[in-house]
Short mmCIF file of N, CA and C in Angstrom, two decimals:
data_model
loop_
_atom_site.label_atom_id
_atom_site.label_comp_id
_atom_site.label_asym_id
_atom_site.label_seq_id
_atom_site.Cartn_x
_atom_site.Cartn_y
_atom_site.Cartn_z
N UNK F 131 21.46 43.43 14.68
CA UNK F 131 20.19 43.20 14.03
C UNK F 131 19.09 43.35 15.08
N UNK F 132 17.92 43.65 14.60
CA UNK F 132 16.72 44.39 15.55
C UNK F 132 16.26 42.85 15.75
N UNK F 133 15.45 43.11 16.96
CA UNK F 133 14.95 41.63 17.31
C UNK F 133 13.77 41.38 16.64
N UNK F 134 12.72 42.59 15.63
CA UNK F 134 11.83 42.18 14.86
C UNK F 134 12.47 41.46 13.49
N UNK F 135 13.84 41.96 13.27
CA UNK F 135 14.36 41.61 12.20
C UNK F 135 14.53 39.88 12.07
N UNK F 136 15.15 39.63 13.25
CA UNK F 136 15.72 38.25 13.81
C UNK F 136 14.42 37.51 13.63
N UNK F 137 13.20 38.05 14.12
CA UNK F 137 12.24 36.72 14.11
C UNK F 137 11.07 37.15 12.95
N UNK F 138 11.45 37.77 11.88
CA UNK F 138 10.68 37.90 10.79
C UNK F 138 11.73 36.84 10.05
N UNK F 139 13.22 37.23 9.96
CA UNK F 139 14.18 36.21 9.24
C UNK F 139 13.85 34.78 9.78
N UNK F 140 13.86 34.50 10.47
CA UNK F 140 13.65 33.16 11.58
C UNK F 140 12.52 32.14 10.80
N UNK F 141 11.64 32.83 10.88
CA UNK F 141 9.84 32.78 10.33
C UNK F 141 10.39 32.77 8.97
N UNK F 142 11.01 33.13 8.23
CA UNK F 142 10.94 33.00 6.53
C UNK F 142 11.60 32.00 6.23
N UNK F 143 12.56 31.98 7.06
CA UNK F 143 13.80 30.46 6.89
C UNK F 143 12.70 29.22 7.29
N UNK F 144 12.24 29.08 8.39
CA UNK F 144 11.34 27.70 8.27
C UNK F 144 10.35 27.75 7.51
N UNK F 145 9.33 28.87 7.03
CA UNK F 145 8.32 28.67 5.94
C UNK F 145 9.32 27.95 4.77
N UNK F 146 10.51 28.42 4.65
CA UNK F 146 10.86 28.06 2.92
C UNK F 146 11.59 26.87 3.25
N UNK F 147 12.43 26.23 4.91
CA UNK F 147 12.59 25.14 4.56
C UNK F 147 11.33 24.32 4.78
N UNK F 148 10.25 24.38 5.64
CA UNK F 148 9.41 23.36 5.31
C UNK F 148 8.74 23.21 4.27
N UNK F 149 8.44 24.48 3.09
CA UNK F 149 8.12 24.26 1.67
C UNK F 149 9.09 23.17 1.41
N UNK F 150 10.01 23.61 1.05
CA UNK F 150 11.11 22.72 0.47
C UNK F 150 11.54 21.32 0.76
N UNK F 151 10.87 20.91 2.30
CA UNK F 151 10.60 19.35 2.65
C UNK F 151 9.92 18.77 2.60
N UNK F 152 8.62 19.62 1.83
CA UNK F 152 7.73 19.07 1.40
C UNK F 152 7.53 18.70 -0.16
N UNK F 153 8.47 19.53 -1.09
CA UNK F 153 8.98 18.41 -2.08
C UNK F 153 9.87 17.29 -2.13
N UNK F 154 9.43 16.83 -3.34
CA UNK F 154 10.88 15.41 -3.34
C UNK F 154 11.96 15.97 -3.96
N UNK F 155 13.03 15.77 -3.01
CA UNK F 155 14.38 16.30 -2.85
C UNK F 155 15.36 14.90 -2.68
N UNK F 156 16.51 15.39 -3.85
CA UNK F 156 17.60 14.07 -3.30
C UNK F 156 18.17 14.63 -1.87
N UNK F 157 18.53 13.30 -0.89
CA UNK F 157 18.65 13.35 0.44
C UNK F 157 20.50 13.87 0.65
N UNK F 158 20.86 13.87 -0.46
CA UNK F 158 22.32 14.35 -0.66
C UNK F 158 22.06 15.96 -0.40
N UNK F 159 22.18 16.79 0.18
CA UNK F 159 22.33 18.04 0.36
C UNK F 159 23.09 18.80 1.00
N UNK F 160 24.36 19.37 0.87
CA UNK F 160 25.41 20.10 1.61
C UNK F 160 24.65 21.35 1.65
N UNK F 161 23.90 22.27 1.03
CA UNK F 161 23.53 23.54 1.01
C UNK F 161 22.72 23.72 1.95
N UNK F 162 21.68 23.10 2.58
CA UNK F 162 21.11 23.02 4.12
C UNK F 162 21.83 23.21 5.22
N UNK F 163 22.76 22.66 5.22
CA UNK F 163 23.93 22.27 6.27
C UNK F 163 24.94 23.70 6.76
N UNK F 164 25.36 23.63 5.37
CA UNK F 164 26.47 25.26 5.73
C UNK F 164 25.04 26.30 6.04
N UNK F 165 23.79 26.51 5.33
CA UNK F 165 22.97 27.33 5.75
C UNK F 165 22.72 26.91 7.23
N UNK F 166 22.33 26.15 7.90
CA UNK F 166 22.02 26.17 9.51
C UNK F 166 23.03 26.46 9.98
N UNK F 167 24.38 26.14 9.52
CA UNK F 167 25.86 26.18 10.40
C UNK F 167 25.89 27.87 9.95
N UNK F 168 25.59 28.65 9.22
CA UNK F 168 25.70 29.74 9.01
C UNK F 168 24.54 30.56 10.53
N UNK F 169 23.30 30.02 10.24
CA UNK F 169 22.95 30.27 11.19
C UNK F 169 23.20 30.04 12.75
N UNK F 170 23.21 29.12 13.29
CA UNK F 170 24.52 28.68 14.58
C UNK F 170 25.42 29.45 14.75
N UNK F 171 25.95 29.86 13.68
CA UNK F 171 27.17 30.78 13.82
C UNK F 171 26.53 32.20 14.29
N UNK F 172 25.75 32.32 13.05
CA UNK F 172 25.03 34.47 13.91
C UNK F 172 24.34 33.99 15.07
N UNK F 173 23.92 32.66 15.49
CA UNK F 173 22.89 32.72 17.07
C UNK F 173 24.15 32.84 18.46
N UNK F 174 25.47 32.33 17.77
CA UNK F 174 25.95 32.00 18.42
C UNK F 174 26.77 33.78 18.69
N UNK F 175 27.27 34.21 17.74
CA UNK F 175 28.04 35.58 17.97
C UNK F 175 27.26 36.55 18.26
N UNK F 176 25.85 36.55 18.22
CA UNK F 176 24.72 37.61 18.66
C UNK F 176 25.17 38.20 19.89
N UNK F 177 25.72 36.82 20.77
CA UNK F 177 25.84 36.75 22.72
C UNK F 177 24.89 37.09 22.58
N UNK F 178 24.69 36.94 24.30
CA UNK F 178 23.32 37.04 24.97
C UNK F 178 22.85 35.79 25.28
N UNK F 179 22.77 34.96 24.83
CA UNK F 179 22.60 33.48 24.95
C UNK F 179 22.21 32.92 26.20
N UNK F 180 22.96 33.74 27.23
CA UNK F 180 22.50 33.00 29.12
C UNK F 180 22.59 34.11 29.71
N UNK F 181 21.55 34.69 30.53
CA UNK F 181 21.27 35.97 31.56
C UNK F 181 22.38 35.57 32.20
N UNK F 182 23.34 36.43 32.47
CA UNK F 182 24.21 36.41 33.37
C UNK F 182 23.93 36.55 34.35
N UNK F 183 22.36 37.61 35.11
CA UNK F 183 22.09 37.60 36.35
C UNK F 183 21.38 37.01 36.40
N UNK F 184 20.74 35.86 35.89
CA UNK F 184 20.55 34.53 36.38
C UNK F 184 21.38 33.43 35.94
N UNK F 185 22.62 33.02 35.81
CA UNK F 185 23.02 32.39 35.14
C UNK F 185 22.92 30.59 35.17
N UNK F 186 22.67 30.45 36.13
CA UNK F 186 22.25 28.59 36.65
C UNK F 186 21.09 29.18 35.43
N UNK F 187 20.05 29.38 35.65
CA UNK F 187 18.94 29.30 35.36
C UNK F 187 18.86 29.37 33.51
N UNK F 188 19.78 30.21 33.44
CA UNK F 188 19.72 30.87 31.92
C UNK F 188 20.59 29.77 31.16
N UNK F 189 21.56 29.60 31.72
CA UNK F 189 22.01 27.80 31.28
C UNK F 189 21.09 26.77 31.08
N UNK F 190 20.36 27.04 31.98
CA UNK F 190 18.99 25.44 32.26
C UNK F 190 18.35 25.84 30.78
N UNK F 191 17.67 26.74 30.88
CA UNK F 191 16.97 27.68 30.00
C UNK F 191 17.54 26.87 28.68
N UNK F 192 19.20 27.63 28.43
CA UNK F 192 19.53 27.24 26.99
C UNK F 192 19.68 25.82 26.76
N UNK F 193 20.15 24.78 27.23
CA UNK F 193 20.30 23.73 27.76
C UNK F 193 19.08 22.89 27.46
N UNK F 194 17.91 23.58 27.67
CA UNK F 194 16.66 22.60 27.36
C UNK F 194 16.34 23.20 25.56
N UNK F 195 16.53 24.22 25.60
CA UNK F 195 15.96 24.39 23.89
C UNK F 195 16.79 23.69 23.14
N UNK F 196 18.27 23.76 23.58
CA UNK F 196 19.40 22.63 22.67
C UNK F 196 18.57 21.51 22.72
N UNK F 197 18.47 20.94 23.76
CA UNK F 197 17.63 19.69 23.81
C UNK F 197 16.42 19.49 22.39
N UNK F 198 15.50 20.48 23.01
CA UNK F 198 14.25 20.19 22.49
C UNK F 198 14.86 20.85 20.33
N UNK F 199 15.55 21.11 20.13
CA UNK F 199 16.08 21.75 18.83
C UNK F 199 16.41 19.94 18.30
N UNK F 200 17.20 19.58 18.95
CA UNK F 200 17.62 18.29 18.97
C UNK F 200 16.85 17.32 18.56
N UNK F 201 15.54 16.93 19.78
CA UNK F 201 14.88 16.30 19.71
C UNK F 201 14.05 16.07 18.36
N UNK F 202 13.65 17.43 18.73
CA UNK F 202 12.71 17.97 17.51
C UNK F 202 13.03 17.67 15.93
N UNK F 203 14.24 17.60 15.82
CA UNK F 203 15.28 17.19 14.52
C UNK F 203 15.17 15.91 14.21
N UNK F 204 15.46 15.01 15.42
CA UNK F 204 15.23 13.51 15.51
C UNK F 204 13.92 12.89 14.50
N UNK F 205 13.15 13.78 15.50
CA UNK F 205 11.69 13.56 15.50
C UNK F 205 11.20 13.33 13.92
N UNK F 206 11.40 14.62 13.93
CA UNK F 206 10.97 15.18 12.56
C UNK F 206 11.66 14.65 11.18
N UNK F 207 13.07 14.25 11.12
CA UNK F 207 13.66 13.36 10.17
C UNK F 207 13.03 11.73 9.90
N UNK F 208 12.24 11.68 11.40
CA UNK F 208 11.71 10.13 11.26
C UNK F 208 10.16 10.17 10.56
N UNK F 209 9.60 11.39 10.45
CA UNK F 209 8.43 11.40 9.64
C UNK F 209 8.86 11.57 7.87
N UNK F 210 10.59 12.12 7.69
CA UNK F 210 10.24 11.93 6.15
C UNK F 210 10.35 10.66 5.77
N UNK F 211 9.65 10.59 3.98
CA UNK F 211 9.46 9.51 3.91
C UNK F 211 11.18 9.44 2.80
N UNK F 212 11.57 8.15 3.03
CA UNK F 212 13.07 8.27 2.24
C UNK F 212 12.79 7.18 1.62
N UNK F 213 13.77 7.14 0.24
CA UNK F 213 13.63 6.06 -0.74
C UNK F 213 14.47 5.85 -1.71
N UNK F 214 15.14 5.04 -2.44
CA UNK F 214 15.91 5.01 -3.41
C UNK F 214 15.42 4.72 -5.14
N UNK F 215 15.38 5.41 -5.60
CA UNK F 215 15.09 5.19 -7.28
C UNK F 215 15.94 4.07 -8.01
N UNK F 216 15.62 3.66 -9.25
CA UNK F 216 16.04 2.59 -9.59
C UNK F 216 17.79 2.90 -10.43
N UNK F 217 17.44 4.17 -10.58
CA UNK F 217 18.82 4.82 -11.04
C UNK F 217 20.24 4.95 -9.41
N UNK F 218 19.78 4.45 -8.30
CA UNK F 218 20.69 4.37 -6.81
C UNK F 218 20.50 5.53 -6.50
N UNK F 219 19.49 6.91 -6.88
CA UNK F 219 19.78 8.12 -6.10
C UNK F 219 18.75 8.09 -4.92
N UNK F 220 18.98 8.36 -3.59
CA UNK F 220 18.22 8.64 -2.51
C UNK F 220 17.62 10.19 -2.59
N UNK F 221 16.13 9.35 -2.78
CA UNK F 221 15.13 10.79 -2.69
C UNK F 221 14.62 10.75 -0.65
N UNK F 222 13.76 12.34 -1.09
CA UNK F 222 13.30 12.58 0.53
C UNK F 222 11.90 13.26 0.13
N UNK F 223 10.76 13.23 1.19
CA UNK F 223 10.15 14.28 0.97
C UNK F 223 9.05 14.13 2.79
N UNK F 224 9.34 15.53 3.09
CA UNK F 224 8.16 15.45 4.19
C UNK F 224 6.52 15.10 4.06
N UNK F 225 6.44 14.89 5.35
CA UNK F 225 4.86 14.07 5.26
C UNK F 225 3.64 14.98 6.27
N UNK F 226 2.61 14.48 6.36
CA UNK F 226 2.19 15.46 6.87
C UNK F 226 2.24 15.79 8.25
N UNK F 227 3.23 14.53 8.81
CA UNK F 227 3.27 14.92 10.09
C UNK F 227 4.66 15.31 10.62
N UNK F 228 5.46 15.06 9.21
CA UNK F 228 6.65 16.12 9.37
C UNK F 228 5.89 17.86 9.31
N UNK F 229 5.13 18.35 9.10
CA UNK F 229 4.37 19.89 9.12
C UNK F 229 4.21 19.84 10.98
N UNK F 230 3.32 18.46 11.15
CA UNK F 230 2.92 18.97 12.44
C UNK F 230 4.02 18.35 13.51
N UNK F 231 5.19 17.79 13.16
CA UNK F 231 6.47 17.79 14.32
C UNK F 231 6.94 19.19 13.92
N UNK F 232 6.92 20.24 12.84
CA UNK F 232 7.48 21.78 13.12
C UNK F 232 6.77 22.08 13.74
N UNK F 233 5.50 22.10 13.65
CA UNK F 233 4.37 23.05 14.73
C UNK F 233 4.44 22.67 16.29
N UNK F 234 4.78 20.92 16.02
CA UNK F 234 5.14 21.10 18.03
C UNK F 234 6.28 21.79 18.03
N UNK F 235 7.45 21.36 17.41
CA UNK F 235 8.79 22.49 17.52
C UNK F 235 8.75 23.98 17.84
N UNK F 236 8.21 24.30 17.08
CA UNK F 236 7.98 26.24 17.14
C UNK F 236 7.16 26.39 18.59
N UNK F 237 6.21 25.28 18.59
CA UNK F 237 5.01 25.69 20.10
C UNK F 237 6.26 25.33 21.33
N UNK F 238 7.15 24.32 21.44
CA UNK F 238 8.12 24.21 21.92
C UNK F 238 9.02 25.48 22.46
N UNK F 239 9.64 26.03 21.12
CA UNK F 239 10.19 27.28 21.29
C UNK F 239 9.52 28.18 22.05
N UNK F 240 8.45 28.39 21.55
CA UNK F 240 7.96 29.75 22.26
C UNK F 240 7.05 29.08 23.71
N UNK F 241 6.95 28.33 24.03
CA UNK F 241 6.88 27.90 25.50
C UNK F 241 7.93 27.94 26.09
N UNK F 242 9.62 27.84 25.87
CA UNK F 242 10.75 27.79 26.50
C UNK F 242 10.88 29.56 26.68
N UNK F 243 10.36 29.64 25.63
CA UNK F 243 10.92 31.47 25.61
C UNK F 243 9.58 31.97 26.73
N UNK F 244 8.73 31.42 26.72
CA UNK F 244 7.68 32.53 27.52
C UNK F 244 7.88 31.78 29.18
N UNK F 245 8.78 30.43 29.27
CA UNK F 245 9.06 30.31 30.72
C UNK F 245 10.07 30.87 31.17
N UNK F 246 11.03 31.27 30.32
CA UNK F 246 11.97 32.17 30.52
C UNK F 246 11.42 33.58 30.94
N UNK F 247 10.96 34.26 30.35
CA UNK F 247 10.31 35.73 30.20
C UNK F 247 9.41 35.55 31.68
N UNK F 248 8.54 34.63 32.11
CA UNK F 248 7.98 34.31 33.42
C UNK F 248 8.75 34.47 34.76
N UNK F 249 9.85 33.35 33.91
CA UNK F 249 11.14 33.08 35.35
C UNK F 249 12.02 34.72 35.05
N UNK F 250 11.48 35.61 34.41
CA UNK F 250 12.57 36.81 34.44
C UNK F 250 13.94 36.80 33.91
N UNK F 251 14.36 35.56 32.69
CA UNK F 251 15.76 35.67 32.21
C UNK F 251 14.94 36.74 31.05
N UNK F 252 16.32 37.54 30.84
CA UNK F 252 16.31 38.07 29.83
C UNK F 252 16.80 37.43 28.29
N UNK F 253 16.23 37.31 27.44
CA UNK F 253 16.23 35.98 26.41
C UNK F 253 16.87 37.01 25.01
N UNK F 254 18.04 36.13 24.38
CA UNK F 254 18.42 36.97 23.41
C UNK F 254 18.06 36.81 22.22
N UNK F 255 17.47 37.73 20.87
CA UNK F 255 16.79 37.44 19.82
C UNK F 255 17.43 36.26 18.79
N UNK F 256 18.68 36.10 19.20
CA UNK F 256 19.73 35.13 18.55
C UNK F 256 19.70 33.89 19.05
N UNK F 257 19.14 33.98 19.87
CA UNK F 257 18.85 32.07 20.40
C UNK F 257 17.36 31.93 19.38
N UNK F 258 16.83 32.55 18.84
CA UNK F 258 16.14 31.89 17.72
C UNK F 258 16.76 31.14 16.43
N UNK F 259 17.64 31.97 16.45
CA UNK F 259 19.01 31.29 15.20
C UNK F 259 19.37 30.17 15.54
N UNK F 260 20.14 30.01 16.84
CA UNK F 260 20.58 28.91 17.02
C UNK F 260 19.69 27.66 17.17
N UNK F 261 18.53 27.91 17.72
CA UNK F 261 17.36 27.15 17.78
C UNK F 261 17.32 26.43 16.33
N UNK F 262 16.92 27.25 15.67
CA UNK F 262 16.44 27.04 14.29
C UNK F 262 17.55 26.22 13.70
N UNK F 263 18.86 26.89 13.46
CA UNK F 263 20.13 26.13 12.66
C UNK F 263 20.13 24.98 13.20
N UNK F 264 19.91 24.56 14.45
CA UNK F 264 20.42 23.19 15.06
C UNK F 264 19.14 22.07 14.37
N UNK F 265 18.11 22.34 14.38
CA UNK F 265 17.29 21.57 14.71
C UNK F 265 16.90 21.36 13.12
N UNK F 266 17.37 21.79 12.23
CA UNK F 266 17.35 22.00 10.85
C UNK F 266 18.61 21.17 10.51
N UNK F 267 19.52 21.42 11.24
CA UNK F 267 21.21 20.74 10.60
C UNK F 267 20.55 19.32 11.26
N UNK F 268 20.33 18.88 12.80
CA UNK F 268 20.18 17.43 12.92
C UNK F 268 18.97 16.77 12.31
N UNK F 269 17.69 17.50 11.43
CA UNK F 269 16.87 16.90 10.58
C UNK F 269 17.38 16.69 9.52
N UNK F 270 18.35 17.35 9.06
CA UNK F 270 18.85 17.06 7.55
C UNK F 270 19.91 16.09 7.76
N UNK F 271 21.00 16.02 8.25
CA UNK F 271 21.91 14.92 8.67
C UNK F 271 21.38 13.69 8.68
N UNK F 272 20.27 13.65 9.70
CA UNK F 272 19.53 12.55 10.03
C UNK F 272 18.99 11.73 8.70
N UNK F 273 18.04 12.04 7.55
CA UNK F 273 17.80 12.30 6.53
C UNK F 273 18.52 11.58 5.94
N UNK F 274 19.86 12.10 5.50
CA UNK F 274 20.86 11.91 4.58
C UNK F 274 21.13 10.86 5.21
N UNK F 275 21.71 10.36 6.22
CA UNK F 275 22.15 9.46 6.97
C UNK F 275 20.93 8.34 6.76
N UNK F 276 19.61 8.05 6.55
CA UNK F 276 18.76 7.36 6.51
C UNK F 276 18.72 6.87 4.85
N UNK F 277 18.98 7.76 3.83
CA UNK F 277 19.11 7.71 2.76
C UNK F 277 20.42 7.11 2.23
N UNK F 278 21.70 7.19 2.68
CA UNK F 278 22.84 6.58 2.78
C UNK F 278 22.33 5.00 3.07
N UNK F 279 21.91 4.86 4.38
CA UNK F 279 21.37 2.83 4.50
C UNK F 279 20.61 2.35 3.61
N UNK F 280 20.26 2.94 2.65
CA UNK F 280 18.87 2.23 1.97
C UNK F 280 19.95 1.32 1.02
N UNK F 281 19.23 0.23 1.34
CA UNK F 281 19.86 -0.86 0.17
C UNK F 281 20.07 -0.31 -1.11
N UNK F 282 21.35 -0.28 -1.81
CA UNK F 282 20.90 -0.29 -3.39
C UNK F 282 21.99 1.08 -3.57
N UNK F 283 22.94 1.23 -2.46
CA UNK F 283 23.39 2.48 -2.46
C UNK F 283 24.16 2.96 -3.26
N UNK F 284 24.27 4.51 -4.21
CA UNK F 284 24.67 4.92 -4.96
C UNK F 284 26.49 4.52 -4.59
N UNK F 285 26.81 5.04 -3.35
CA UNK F 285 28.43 4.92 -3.26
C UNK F 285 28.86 3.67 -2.98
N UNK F 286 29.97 3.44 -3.68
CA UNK F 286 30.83 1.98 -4.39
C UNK F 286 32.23 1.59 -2.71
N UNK F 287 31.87 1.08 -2.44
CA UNK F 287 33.14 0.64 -1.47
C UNK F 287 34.41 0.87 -2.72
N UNK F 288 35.31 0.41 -1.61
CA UNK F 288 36.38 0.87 -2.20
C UNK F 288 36.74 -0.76 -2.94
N UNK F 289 36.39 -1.88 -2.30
CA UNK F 289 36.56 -3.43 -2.72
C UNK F 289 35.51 -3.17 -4.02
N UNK F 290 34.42 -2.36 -4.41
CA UNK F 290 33.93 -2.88 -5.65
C UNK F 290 34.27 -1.67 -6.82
N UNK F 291 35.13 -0.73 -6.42
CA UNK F 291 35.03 0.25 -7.40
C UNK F 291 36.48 -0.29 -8.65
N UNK F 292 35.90 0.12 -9.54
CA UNK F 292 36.61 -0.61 -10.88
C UNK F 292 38.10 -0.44 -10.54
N UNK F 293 38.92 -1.43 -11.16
CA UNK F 293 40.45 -0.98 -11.27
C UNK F 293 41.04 -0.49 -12.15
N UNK F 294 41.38 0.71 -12.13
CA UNK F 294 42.10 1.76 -12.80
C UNK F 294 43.61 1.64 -12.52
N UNK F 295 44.21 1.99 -13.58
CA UNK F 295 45.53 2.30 -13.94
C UNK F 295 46.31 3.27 -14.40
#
């Protein structure tokens, strides 16, 4: 895939997931998940990932965007707002400063990529994928996982679920 291709796809995947976190959404979602792990997967088989002729460096390099993909996920799961309805389903919806933790994210990215391009690694169009899938899979996990604690929870332990025969 062409590297205009990679970061026009890149750019359409976060416009439509941050549309989409900006409605109210139940916090139950497997289809996010295999989509970033789908992506992880093409950032990851692209190769290219660490300049081999710099390789300390191109490690450091990848090493901090994992980080900041990470962080950024953290971050950004702690601005949605989560809640439970009176029916036990856990809703989600981003806020407005879940918009502006993507905008430090992306300014993030492309500051790692233009200290790279400075320091002379050669940077592969597929570490945008992986960027993106990670930091998308640990905002949504996170999420769900926040929506799971809320008092009042839809799933039944195994001590209160009815006895069947």
């Amino acid at each position: 895939m062409e590297p205009q291709q990679i970061a026009l796809m890149s750019v359409a995947v976060v416009v439509f997931v941050v549309y989409r976190q900006m409605m109210t959404r139940p916090t139950e979602r497997r289809g996010i998940l295999y989509f970033s792990g789908l992506m992880i997967l093409a950032g990851l088989s692209g190769g290219g990932l660490v300049d081999t002729r710099h390789l300390a460096l191109g490690v450091l390099i990848l090493i901090a965007e994992l980080a900041f993909a990470v962080g950024f996920g953290v971050l950004r799961a702690s601005t949605v707002r989560v809640w439970r309805d009176p029916a036990g389903t856990a809703w989600s919806k981003g806020t407005g400063w879940t918009l502006v933790a993507w905008l430090a994210s992306l300014a993030s990215r492309i500051a790692l990529f233009g200290a790279g391009y400075a320091l002379g690694l050669a940077s592969a169009p597929t570490t945008v994928l992986l960027f993106v899938g990670v930091t998308i899979a640990v905002q949504s996990l996170l999420v769900t996982r926040r929506g799971r604690a809320l008092p009042g929870s839809a799933v039944r332990s195994s001590a209160e679920a009815p006895i069947t025969s």
